[in-house]
PDB file of C-alpha atoms in Angstrom:
ATOM      1  CA  MET A   1     -23.474   9.784 -17.818  1.00  0.00           C
ATOM      2  CA  ALA A   2     -22.478   6.372 -17.037  1.00  0.00           C
ATOM      3  CA  LEU A   3     -18.652   6.696 -15.683  1.00  0.00           C
ATOM      4  CA  GLN A   4     -16.661   4.227 -18.620  1.00  0.00           C
ATOM      5  CA  VAL A   5     -14.007   1.785 -16.747  1.00  0.00           C
ATOM      6  CA  THR A   6     -12.503  -0.882 -18.704  1.00  0.00           C
ATOM      7  CA  ASP A   7     -11.044  -4.273 -16.364  1.00  0.00           C
ATOM      8  CA  LEU A   8      -6.953  -3.996 -16.357  1.00  0.00           C
ATOM      9  CA  SER A   9      -6.973  -7.891 -15.484  1.00  0.00           C
ATOM     10  CA  PRO A  10      -9.643 -10.737 -14.623  1.00  0.00           C
ATOM     11  CA  HIS A  11      -9.238  -9.712 -10.167  1.00  0.00           C
ATOM     12  CA  VAL A  12      -7.655  -6.411 -10.107  1.00  0.00           C
ATOM     13  CA  GLY A  13      -7.326  -3.038 -11.725  1.00  0.00           C
ATOM     14  CA  ALA A  14      -9.683  -0.662 -13.697  1.00  0.00           C
ATOM     15  CA  GLU A  15      -9.178   2.268 -16.075  1.00  0.00           C
ATOM     16  CA  VAL A  16     -11.003   4.610 -15.230  1.00  0.00           C
ATOM     17  CA  GLU A  17     -12.129   7.552 -18.229  1.00  0.00           C
ATOM     18  CA  SER A  18     -12.355  11.214 -16.602  1.00  0.00           C
ATOM     19  CA  ASP A  19     -10.357  14.934 -16.489  1.00  0.00           C
ATOM     20  CA  LEU A  20      -9.364  16.962 -13.874  1.00  0.00           C
ATOM     21  CA  ALA A  21     -12.450  19.040 -13.588  1.00  0.00           C
ATOM     22  CA  THR A  22     -14.767  15.533 -12.761  1.00  0.00           C
ATOM     23  CA  MET A  23     -12.278  14.898 -10.596  1.00  0.00           C
ATOM     24  CA  MET A  24     -12.041  17.434  -8.327  1.00  0.00           C
ATOM     25  CA  SER A  25     -15.383  18.677  -8.460  1.00  0.00           C
ATOM     26  CA  GLY A  26     -16.351  15.521  -6.477  1.00  0.00           C
ATOM     27  CA  GLU A  27     -19.372  14.496  -8.065  1.00  0.00           C
ATOM     28  CA  GLU A  28     -17.868  11.349  -9.226  1.00  0.00           C
ATOM     29  CA  GLY A  29     -16.599  10.674  -5.632  1.00  0.00           C
ATOM     30  CA  SER A  30     -19.473   8.525  -4.405  1.00  0.00           C
ATOM     31  CA  ALA A  31     -18.735   6.121  -7.488  1.00  0.00           C
ATOM     32  CA  PHE A  32     -14.926   6.053  -7.869  1.00  0.00           C
ATOM     33  CA  GLN A  33     -15.399   5.026  -4.195  1.00  0.00           C
ATOM     34  CA  LYS A  34     -17.652   1.804  -4.596  1.00  0.00           C
ATOM     35  CA  LEU A  35     -15.903   1.337  -8.040  1.00  0.00           C
ATOM     36  CA  LEU A  36     -12.509   1.142  -5.958  1.00  0.00           C
ATOM     37  CA  LEU A  37     -13.693  -0.824  -3.099  1.00  0.00           C
ATOM     38  CA  SER A  38     -14.961  -3.266  -6.822  1.00  0.00           C
ATOM     39  CA  LYS A  39     -11.910  -3.391  -8.283  1.00  0.00           C
ATOM     40  CA  GLY A  40      -8.882  -2.893  -5.943  1.00  0.00           C
ATOM     41  CA  PHE A  41      -7.404  -0.195  -8.311  1.00  0.00           C
ATOM     42  CA  LEU A  42      -8.431   2.425 -10.213  1.00  0.00           C
ATOM     43  CA  LEU A  43      -5.930   4.260 -13.076  1.00  0.00           C
ATOM     44  CA  PHE A  44      -7.029   7.813 -14.545  1.00  0.00           C
ATOM     45  CA  ARG A  45      -4.788   8.488 -17.694  1.00  0.00           C
ATOM     46  CA  ASN A  46      -3.749  11.526 -19.342  1.00  0.00           C
ATOM     47  CA  VAL A  47      -4.271  13.902 -16.078  1.00  0.00           C
ATOM     48  CA  ASP A  48      -1.946  16.381 -15.414  1.00  0.00           C
ATOM     49  CA  VAL A  49      -1.820  17.063 -11.111  1.00  0.00           C
ATOM     50  CA  ASP A  50      -0.105  19.834  -9.315  1.00  0.00           C
ATOM     51  CA  ASP A  51      -0.040  19.240  -5.361  1.00  0.00           C
ATOM     52  CA  ASP A  52      -2.964  21.321  -4.678  1.00  0.00           C
ATOM     53  CA  GLN A  53      -5.212  19.077  -7.242  1.00  0.00           C
ATOM     54  CA  LEU A  54      -4.535  15.445  -6.100  1.00  0.00           C
ATOM     55  CA  LEU A  55      -5.152  17.152  -2.198  1.00  0.00           C
ATOM     56  CA  THR A  56      -8.340  17.969  -3.633  1.00  0.00           C
ATOM     57  CA  PHE A  57      -9.222  15.101  -5.198  1.00  0.00           C
ATOM     58  CA  ALA A  58      -8.426  12.766  -2.308  1.00  0.00           C
ATOM     59  CA  LYS A  59     -10.779  14.976  -0.487  1.00  0.00           C
ATOM     60  CA  THR A  60     -13.400  13.215  -2.497  1.00  0.00           C
ATOM     61  CA  LEU A  61     -12.348   9.692  -1.747  1.00  0.00           C
ATOM     62  CA  GLY A  62     -11.943  10.286   2.223  1.00  0.00           C
ATOM     63  CA  VAL A  63     -10.267  11.658   4.897  1.00  0.00           C
ATOM     64  CA  VAL A  64      -7.063  12.983   4.059  1.00  0.00           C
ATOM     65  CA  ARG A  65      -3.941  12.564   6.189  1.00  0.00           C
ATOM     66  CA  LYS A  66      -0.793  13.504   7.110  1.00  0.00           C
ATOM     67  CA  GLU A  67       2.786  12.292   6.394  1.00  0.00           C
ATOM     68  CA  ARG A  68       5.728  13.473   7.752  1.00  0.00           C
ATOM     69  CA  HIS A  69       3.585  16.504   8.461  1.00  0.00           C
ATOM     70  CA  ASN A  70       2.907  17.110   4.534  1.00  0.00           C
ATOM     71  CA  PRO A  71      -0.535  15.993   3.571  1.00  0.00           C
ATOM     72  CA  VAL A  72       1.661  15.352   0.091  1.00  0.00           C
ATOM     73  CA  ASN A  73       4.186  12.979   0.252  1.00  0.00           C
ATOM     74  CA  LYS A  74       7.791  12.650  -1.947  1.00  0.00           C
ATOM     75  CA  VAL A  75       8.093   9.052  -2.515  1.00  0.00           C
ATOM     76  CA  HIS A  76      11.714   8.869  -4.567  1.00  0.00           C
ATOM     77  CA  LEU A  77      15.233   6.903  -3.974  1.00  0.00           C
ATOM     78  CA  THR A  78      18.552   8.740  -3.895  1.00  0.00           C
ATOM     79  CA  LYS A  79      22.447   8.271  -3.595  1.00  0.00           C
ATOM     80  CA  SER A  80      22.664  10.770  -1.953  1.00  0.00           C
ATOM     81  CA  GLY A  81      21.098  12.496   1.539  1.00  0.00           C
ATOM     82  CA  ASP A  82      19.357  10.464   4.312  1.00  0.00           C
ATOM     83  CA  SER A  83      20.733   7.316   4.627  1.00  0.00           C
ATOM     84  CA  MET A  84      17.798   6.576   6.640  1.00  0.00           C
ATOM     85  CA  GLN A  85      14.843   7.390   3.963  1.00  0.00           C
ATOM     86  CA  GLN A  86      17.478   5.413   1.568  1.00  0.00           C
ATOM     87  CA  ALA A  87      16.592   2.129   3.708  1.00  0.00           C
ATOM     88  CA  TYR A  88      13.563   2.869   4.213  1.00  0.00           C
ATOM     89  CA  MET A  89      13.055   2.976   0.832  1.00  0.00           C
ATOM     90  CA  GLN A  90      14.285  -0.371   0.051  1.00  0.00           C
ATOM     91  CA  LEU A  91      11.255  -2.023   1.716  1.00  0.00           C
ATOM     92  CA  THR A  92       8.733  -0.414  -1.174  1.00  0.00           C
ATOM     93  CA  PHE A  93      10.133  -3.007  -2.665  1.00  0.00           C
ATOM     94  CA  LEU A  94       8.645  -5.897  -0.657  1.00  0.00           C
ATOM     95  CA  TRP A  95       5.094  -7.162  -0.530  1.00  0.00           C
ATOM     96  CA  HIS A  96       2.449  -4.955   1.592  1.00  0.00           C
ATOM     97  CA  VAL A  97      -0.292  -4.327   2.611  1.00  0.00           C
ATOM     98  CA  ASP A  98       0.475  -0.045   4.502  1.00  0.00           C
ATOM     99  CA  SER A  99       1.093   0.579   7.765  1.00  0.00           C
ATOM    100  CA  THR A 100      -0.223  -2.695   9.445  1.00  0.00           C
ATOM    101  CA  TYR A 101       2.374  -1.401  12.186  1.00  0.00           C
ATOM    102  CA  GLU A 102      -0.109   1.101  12.878  1.00  0.00           C
ATOM    103  CA  ASP A 103      -3.988   1.327  14.967  1.00  0.00           C
ATOM    104  CA  ASP A 104      -5.316   3.190  12.104  1.00  0.00           C
ATOM    105  CA  PRO A 105      -4.263   2.208   8.530  1.00  0.00           C
ATOM    106  CA  PRO A 106      -5.279   4.046   6.088  1.00  0.00           C
ATOM    107  CA  LEU A 107      -8.681   3.307   3.429  1.00  0.00           C
ATOM    108  CA  GLY A 108      -6.150   4.478   0.196  1.00  0.00           C
ATOM    109  CA  ALA A 109      -4.354   5.781  -1.562  1.00  0.00           C
ATOM    110  CA  ILE A 110      -3.130   7.889  -4.477  1.00  0.00           C
ATOM    111  CA  LEU A 111       0.098   7.879  -6.701  1.00  0.00           C
ATOM    112  CA  ILE A 112       0.843  10.507  -9.389  1.00  0.00           C
ATOM    113  CA  PRO A 113       4.230   9.929 -10.947  1.00  0.00           C
ATOM    114  CA  ARG A 114       6.552  13.405 -10.920  1.00  0.00           C
ATOM    115  CA  THR A 115       9.188  12.097 -13.485  1.00  0.00           C
ATOM    116  CA  LEU A 116       9.699   8.410 -14.647  1.00  0.00           C
ATOM    117  CA  PRO A 117      13.075   6.327 -15.187  1.00  0.00           C
ATOM    118  CA  PRO A 118      14.074   7.959 -19.115  1.00  0.00           C
ATOM    119  CA  ALA A 119      15.311   3.447 -19.251  1.00  0.00           C
ATOM    120  CA  GLY A 120      11.847   2.505 -17.174  1.00  0.00           C
ATOM    121  CA  GLY A 121      11.617  -0.008 -14.214  1.00  0.00           C
ATOM    122  CA  GLY A 122       9.961   1.318 -10.704  1.00  0.00           C
ATOM    123  CA  ASP A 123       6.880  -0.341 -12.220  1.00  0.00           C
ATOM    124  CA  THR A 124       4.014  -1.479  -9.422  1.00  0.00           C
ATOM    125  CA  GLU A 125       2.686  -4.179  -8.621  1.00  0.00           C
ATOM    126  CA  PHE A 126      -0.994  -5.158  -7.249  1.00  0.00           C
ATOM    127  CA  VAL A 127      -2.290  -8.339  -5.896  1.00  0.00           C
ATOM    128  CA  SER A 128      -5.888  -8.847  -5.380  1.00  0.00           C
ATOM    129  CA  THR A 129      -6.265 -10.008  -1.076  1.00  0.00           C
ATOM    130  CA  CYS A 130      -9.959 -10.739  -2.079  1.00  0.00           C
ATOM    131  CA  ALA A 131      -9.323 -13.008  -4.893  1.00  0.00           C
ATOM    132  CA  ALA A 132      -6.284 -14.832  -3.306  1.00  0.00           C
ATOM    133  CA  TYR A 133      -8.763 -15.375  -0.588  1.00  0.00           C
ATOM    134  CA  GLU A 134     -11.117 -16.751  -2.854  1.00  0.00           C
ATOM    135  CA  GLY A 135      -8.934 -18.811  -4.867  1.00  0.00           C
ATOM    136  CA  LEU A 136      -7.908 -20.974  -1.626  1.00  0.00           C
ATOM    137  CA  SER A 137      -9.307 -24.270  -1.212  1.00  0.00           C
ATOM    138  CA  GLU A 138     -12.329 -25.040   1.517  1.00  0.00           C
ATOM    139  CA  ALA A 139      -9.949 -26.958   3.666  1.00  0.00           C
ATOM    140  CA  ASP A 140      -7.374 -23.782   4.142  1.00  0.00           C
ATOM    141  CA  LYS A 141     -10.568 -21.338   4.350  1.00  0.00           C
ATOM    142  CA  LYS A 142     -11.940 -23.108   7.106  1.00  0.00           C
ATOM    143  CA  ARG A 143      -8.322 -23.517   8.649  1.00  0.00           C
ATOM    144  CA  ILE A 144      -7.446 -20.067   8.936  1.00  0.00           C
ATOM    145  CA  GLU A 145     -10.575 -18.445   9.066  1.00  0.00           C
ATOM    146  CA  ARG A 146     -10.098 -17.655  12.984  1.00  0.00           C
ATOM    147  CA  LEU A 147      -5.939 -17.657  12.772  1.00  0.00           C
ATOM    148  CA  GLU A 148      -4.596 -13.874  14.135  1.00  0.00           C
ATOM    149  CA  VAL A 149      -1.347 -12.758  13.093  1.00  0.00           C
ATOM    150  CA  VAL A 150       1.327 -10.556  14.526  1.00  0.00           C
ATOM    151  CA  HIS A 151       2.690  -8.116  12.202  1.00  0.00           C
ATOM    152  CA  THR A 152       6.356  -6.538  13.216  1.00  0.00           C
ATOM    153  CA  MET A 153       8.602  -3.956  11.465  1.00  0.00           C
ATOM    154  CA  THR A 154      11.283  -6.662  12.195  1.00  0.00           C
ATOM    155  CA  ALA A 155      10.304  -9.726  10.629  1.00  0.00           C
ATOM    156  CA  TYR A 156       9.183  -6.279   7.523  1.00  0.00           C
ATOM    157  CA  GLY A 157      12.283  -4.820   7.652  1.00  0.00           C
ATOM    158  CA  SER A 158      14.821  -8.332   7.598  1.00  0.00           C
ATOM    159  CA  LYS A 159      13.639  -9.066   3.682  1.00  0.00           C
ATOM    160  CA  VAL A 160      15.625  -5.662   2.983  1.00  0.00           C
ATOM    161  CA  PRO A 161      19.240  -7.388   1.371  1.00  0.00           C
ATOM    162  CA  SER A 162      21.994  -6.389   3.948  1.00  0.00           C
ATOM    163  CA  ASP A 163      24.016  -4.359   1.571  1.00  0.00           C
ATOM    164  CA  ARG A 164      20.628  -1.902   1.304  1.00  0.00           C
ATOM    165  CA  THR A 165      20.492  -1.190   4.730  1.00  0.00           C
ATOM    166  CA  THR A 166      22.150   0.055   8.020  1.00  0.00           C
ATOM    167  CA  ASN A 167      22.890  -0.559  10.956  1.00  0.00           C
ATOM    168  CA  GLU A 168      20.729   2.570  11.563  1.00  0.00           C
ATOM    169  CA  PHE A 169      18.171   1.026  10.141  1.00  0.00           C
ATOM    170  CA  ARG A 170      18.193  -1.858  11.725  1.00  0.00           C
ATOM    171  CA  ASP A 171      18.419  -1.326  15.131  1.00  0.00           C
ATOM    172  CA  SER A 172      14.838   0.890  14.915  1.00  0.00           C
ATOM    173  CA  TRP A 173      13.001  -1.382  13.838  1.00  0.00           C
ATOM    174  CA  SER A 174      12.223  -2.073  18.055  1.00  0.00           C
ATOM    175  CA  LYS A 175      10.615   1.156  17.509  1.00  0.00           C
ATOM    176  CA  PHE A 176       7.611   0.053  15.846  1.00  0.00           C
ATOM    177  CA  PRO A 177       4.831  -1.690  18.584  1.00  0.00           C
ATOM    178  CA  ALA A 178       3.958  -4.664  17.148  1.00  0.00           C
ATOM    179  CA  ARG A 179      -0.297  -5.503  15.951  1.00  0.00           C
ATOM    180  CA  THR A 180      -1.138  -8.071  15.284  1.00  0.00           C
ATOM    181  CA  LEU A 181      -4.115  -8.976  12.843  1.00  0.00           C
ATOM    182  CA  PRO A 182      -7.086 -10.892  11.731  1.00  0.00           C
ATOM    183  CA  MET A 183      -5.579 -13.805   8.487  1.00  0.00           C
ATOM    184  CA  VAL A 184      -8.713 -12.771   6.987  1.00  0.00           C
ATOM    185  CA  ARG A 185     -10.631  -9.281   7.452  1.00  0.00           C
ATOM    186  CA  PRO A 186     -13.533  -8.130   5.973  1.00  0.00           C
ATOM    187  CA  GLN A 187     -12.978  -5.417   3.659  1.00  0.00           C
ATOM    188  CA  HIS A 188     -14.828  -1.994   4.785  1.00  0.00           C
ATOM    189  CA  ARG A 189     -18.181  -1.884   3.531  1.00  0.00           C
ATOM    190  CA  THR A 190     -18.083  -4.504   1.214  1.00  0.00           C
ATOM    191  CA  GLY A 191     -17.263  -7.511   3.704  1.00  0.00           C
ATOM    192  CA  ARG A 192     -15.758  -9.278   1.167  1.00  0.00           C
ATOM    193  CA  LYS A 193     -13.147 -11.471   2.917  1.00  0.00           C
ATOM    194  CA  ALA A 194      -9.448 -10.426   2.036  1.00  0.00           C
ATOM    195  CA  LEU A 195      -6.471 -12.594   3.490  1.00  0.00           C
ATOM    196  CA  ILE A 196      -4.047 -10.024   5.354  1.00  0.00           C
ATOM    197  CA  LEU A 197      -0.271 -11.223   5.711  1.00  0.00           C
ATOM    198  CA  GLY A 198       2.114  -9.993   2.928  1.00  0.00           C
ATOM    199  CA  SER A 199       5.666  -9.218   4.160  1.00  0.00           C
ATOM    200  CA  SER A 200       4.957  -7.633   7.578  1.00  0.00           C
ATOM    201  CA  ALA A 201       3.566 -10.949   8.892  1.00  0.00           C
ATOM    202  CA  ASP A 202       6.180 -12.766  12.202  1.00  0.00           C
ATOM    203  CA  HIS A 203       4.386 -15.666  13.118  1.00  0.00           C
ATOM    204  CA  VAL A 204       0.755 -17.008  13.510  1.00  0.00           C
ATOM    205  CA  VAL A 205      -0.633 -16.265  17.531  1.00  0.00           C
ATOM    206  CA  GLY A 206      -0.732 -19.761  19.290  1.00  0.00           C
ATOM    207  CA  MET A 207       1.051 -21.309  16.296  1.00  0.00           C
ATOM    208  CA  ASP A 208       4.135 -24.071  16.758  1.00  0.00           C
ATOM    209  CA  PRO A 209       7.213 -22.002  14.661  1.00  0.00           C
ATOM    210  CA  ALA A 210       8.003 -24.138  12.380  1.00  0.00           C
ATOM    211  CA  GLU A 211       4.258 -24.675  10.980  1.00  0.00           C
ATOM    212  CA  SER A 212       3.722 -20.843  11.715  1.00  0.00           C
ATOM    213  CA  THR A 213       6.000 -20.247   9.028  1.00  0.00           C
ATOM    214  CA  ALA A 214       5.025 -22.573   6.415  1.00  0.00           C
ATOM    215  CA  LEU A 215       2.353 -21.724   6.697  1.00  0.00           C
ATOM    216  CA  ILE A 216       3.193 -18.603   6.153  1.00  0.00           C
ATOM    217  CA  LYS A 217       5.165 -18.813   3.872  1.00  0.00           C
ATOM    218  CA  ARG A 218       2.887 -20.693   1.648  1.00  0.00           C
ATOM    219  CA  LEU A 219       0.010 -18.357   1.871  1.00  0.00           C
ATOM    220  CA  ASN A 220       1.765 -15.554   0.635  1.00  0.00           C
ATOM    221  CA  ALA A 221       2.960 -17.504  -1.813  1.00  0.00           C
ATOM    222  CA  HIS A 222      -0.330 -18.104  -3.321  1.00  0.00           C
ATOM    223  CA  LEU A 223      -1.174 -14.060  -2.977  1.00  0.00           C
ATOM    224  CA  THR A 224       1.713 -13.735  -5.215  1.00  0.00           C
ATOM    225  CA  ALA A 225       0.977 -16.572  -7.366  1.00  0.00           C
ATOM    226  CA  PRO A 226       0.886 -14.015 -11.331  1.00  0.00           C
ATOM    227  CA  GLN A 227      -3.266 -14.939 -11.676  1.00  0.00           C
ATOM    228  CA  PHE A 228      -3.536 -11.886  -9.282  1.00  0.00           C
ATOM    229  CA  VAL A 229      -0.943 -10.628  -9.740  1.00  0.00           C
ATOM    230  CA  PHE A 230      -0.837  -6.659 -12.316  1.00  0.00           C
ATOM    231  CA  ARG A 231       1.841  -4.988 -13.283  1.00  0.00           C
ATOM    232  CA  HIS A 232       1.265  -1.209 -14.271  1.00  0.00           C
ATOM    233  CA  LYS A 233       3.583   0.475 -16.444  1.00  0.00           C
ATOM    234  CA  TRP A 234       3.749   4.037 -14.917  1.00  0.00           C
ATOM    235  CA  ARG A 235       3.233   6.998 -17.409  1.00  0.00           C
ATOM    236  CA  MET A 236       3.320  10.761 -16.438  1.00  0.00           C
ATOM    237  CA  GLY A 237      -0.393  11.793 -16.700  1.00  0.00           C
ATOM    238  CA  ASP A 238      -1.362   8.709 -14.428  1.00  0.00           C
ATOM    239  CA  VAL A 239      -2.681   8.976 -11.332  1.00  0.00           C
ATOM    240  CA  LEU A 240      -3.541   5.785  -9.583  1.00  0.00           C
ATOM    241  CA  ILE A 241      -5.342   5.195  -6.204  1.00  0.00           C
ATOM    242  CA  TRP A 242      -4.908   1.233  -4.060  1.00  0.00           C
ATOM    243  CA  ASP A 243      -7.781  -0.021  -1.700  1.00  0.00           C
ATOM    244  CA  ASN A 244      -5.789  -0.342   1.180  1.00  0.00           C
ATOM    245  CA  THR A 245      -8.073  -2.563   2.689  1.00  0.00           C
ATOM    246  CA  SER A 246      -7.725  -5.432  -0.583  1.00  0.00           C
ATOM    247  CA  THR A 247      -5.075  -5.317  -2.225  1.00  0.00           C
ATOM    248  CA  MET A 248      -1.585  -5.619  -1.604  1.00  0.00           C
ATOM    249  CA  HIS A 249       1.042  -4.116  -4.165  1.00  0.00           C
ATOM    250  CA  ARG A 250       5.164  -3.184  -4.383  1.00  0.00           C
ATOM    251  CA  ALA A 251       7.000  -0.906  -6.506  1.00  0.00           C
ATOM    252  CA  THR A 252       9.831  -3.385  -8.463  1.00  0.00           C
ATOM    253  CA  ALA A 253      13.550  -2.793  -8.181  1.00  0.00           C
ATOM    254  CA  TYR A 254      14.805   0.529  -9.682  1.00  0.00           C
ATOM    255  CA  GLU A 255      18.330   2.375  -9.027  1.00  0.00           C
ATOM    256  CA  ALA A 256      18.663   5.525  -6.928  1.00  0.00           C
ATOM    257  CA  ASP A 257      18.375   9.006  -8.896  1.00  0.00           C
ATOM    258  CA  SER A 258      17.178   6.997 -11.965  1.00  0.00           C
ATOM    259  CA  GLY A 259      14.642   9.663 -11.768  1.00  0.00           C
ATOM    260  CA  ARG A 260      11.932   8.432 -10.813  1.00  0.00           C
ATOM    261  CA  LYS A 261       9.353  10.583  -8.054  1.00  0.00           C
ATOM    262  CA  HIS A 262       6.426  10.208  -7.551  1.00  0.00           C
ATOM    263  CA  ALA A 263       3.438  11.894  -5.416  1.00  0.00           C
ATOM    264  CA  ARG A 264       1.612  10.432  -2.785  1.00  0.00           C
ATOM    265  CA  VAL A 265      -1.783  11.082  -1.032  1.00  0.00           C
ATOM    266  CA  GLN A 266      -2.977   8.625   1.506  1.00  0.00           C
ATOM    267  CA  PHE A 267      -6.634   8.747   3.616  1.00  0.00           C
ATOM    268  CA  TYR A 268      -8.697   7.290   5.498  1.00  0.00           C
ATOM    269  CA  ALA A 269     -12.948   7.031   4.927  1.00  0.00           C
ATOM    270  CA  ASP A 270     -15.091   9.502   5.222  1.00  0.00           C
ATOM    271  CA  GLU A 271     -16.084   8.562   8.489  1.00  0.00           C
ATOM    272  CA  TYR A 272     -12.674   8.470  10.342  1.00  0.00           C
ATOM    273  CA  LYS A 273     -12.517  10.209  13.088  1.00  0.00           C
ATOM    274  CA  GLY A 274      -9.685   9.751  14.747  1.00  0.00           C
ATOM    275  CA  ASP A 275      -5.938  11.498  14.591  1.00  0.00           C
ATOM    276  CA  LEU A 276      -4.481  12.893  11.230  1.00  0.00           C
ATOM    277  CA  SER A 277      -1.112  12.429  11.569  1.00  0.00           C
ATOM    278  CA  GLU A 278       1.407   8.394  11.080  1.00  0.00           C
ATOM    279  CA  PHE A 279       0.396   6.777  14.905  1.00  0.00           C
ATOM    280  CA  GLY A 280      -1.535   9.890  16.271  1.00  0.00           C
ATOM    281  CA  ASP A 281       1.057  11.198  18.718  1.00  0.00           C
ATOM    282  CA  GLY A 282       2.851  13.594  16.404  1.00  0.00           C
ATOM    283  CA  LYS A 283       5.741  10.968  14.792  1.00  0.00           C
ATOM    284  CA  ASP A 284       6.709  10.105  10.809  1.00  0.00           C
ATOM    285  CA  THR A 285       7.633   7.494  10.077  1.00  0.00           C
ATOM    286  CA  LEU A 286      11.554   8.441   9.837  1.00  0.00           C
ATOM    287  CA  ASN A 287      11.033   9.874  12.898  1.00  0.00           C
ATOM    288  CA  ARG A 288       9.829   6.828  14.724  1.00  0.00           C
ATOM    289  CA  MET A 289      12.504   4.611  13.651  1.00  0.00           C
ATOM    290  CA  ARG A 290      15.256   8.105  14.853  1.00  0.00           C
ATOM    291  CA  GLY A 291      13.593   7.264  17.648  1.00  0.00           C
ATOM    292  CA  GLY A 292      13.082  11.241  17.795  1.00  0.00           C
ATOM    293  CA  ALA A 293       9.806  13.734  18.537  1.00  0.00           C
ATOM    294  CA  ALA A 294       8.017  15.626  15.520  1.00  0.00           C
TER     295      ALA A 294
END
């Protein structure tokens, strides 16, 4: 039977009708993978998934990676506890491609809500970086075709309001290596071109600083123009998967201890043979920020 798929917007996102047994079986794994590359993100409604089932489903899509020593990462913002974690979560409110500071960023991720704020808020927005590239003028496409951009945690973290961060958090930015990425990158498997920028984009290699800053600012504004953005309002029972090679995303701001808690699993492509931990050195993101070991 053909999958029932409904586009959620002209450029990004589709809702797929399925059930937990089918999702876990892997029988539609290849179809889901193809849809994901085509649509940018997939939404499944009314599917109650525990952590073990989430992990089983993720393994039908690719090679699961470990985050913070656990394949299932808890995503939430609280007022108490780890101050570094609180500051780190502020980054999720900025437009980004996941893990531009890593040698091997994940291909995609699955996110599911565990609890949601009674008063609402904490939506997740997506843009199609492929549609945004295709929406550029031919002159812009020609100009940026071979440009490279340096991505840094300093560029990313500096955009967090100062009253929502800490000195420890600011000091941690230098512990992340800069990564140079092509501004225009072909999507995994399809070759469709995507515009790779976001909040971590620091400067264009070899370009005058003022010109570089202006270009990144203009193209980021183009990327996040309303016609390319879809805003997902969470409901319990949602399962959402995004392709990290053709989308950019952010959470809309919500208050700490609002009740918004999610679980996330990231995955690599089936053919990935590298280290399955963040950075490949046994350190997770927060430990790296602290300069600590695994």
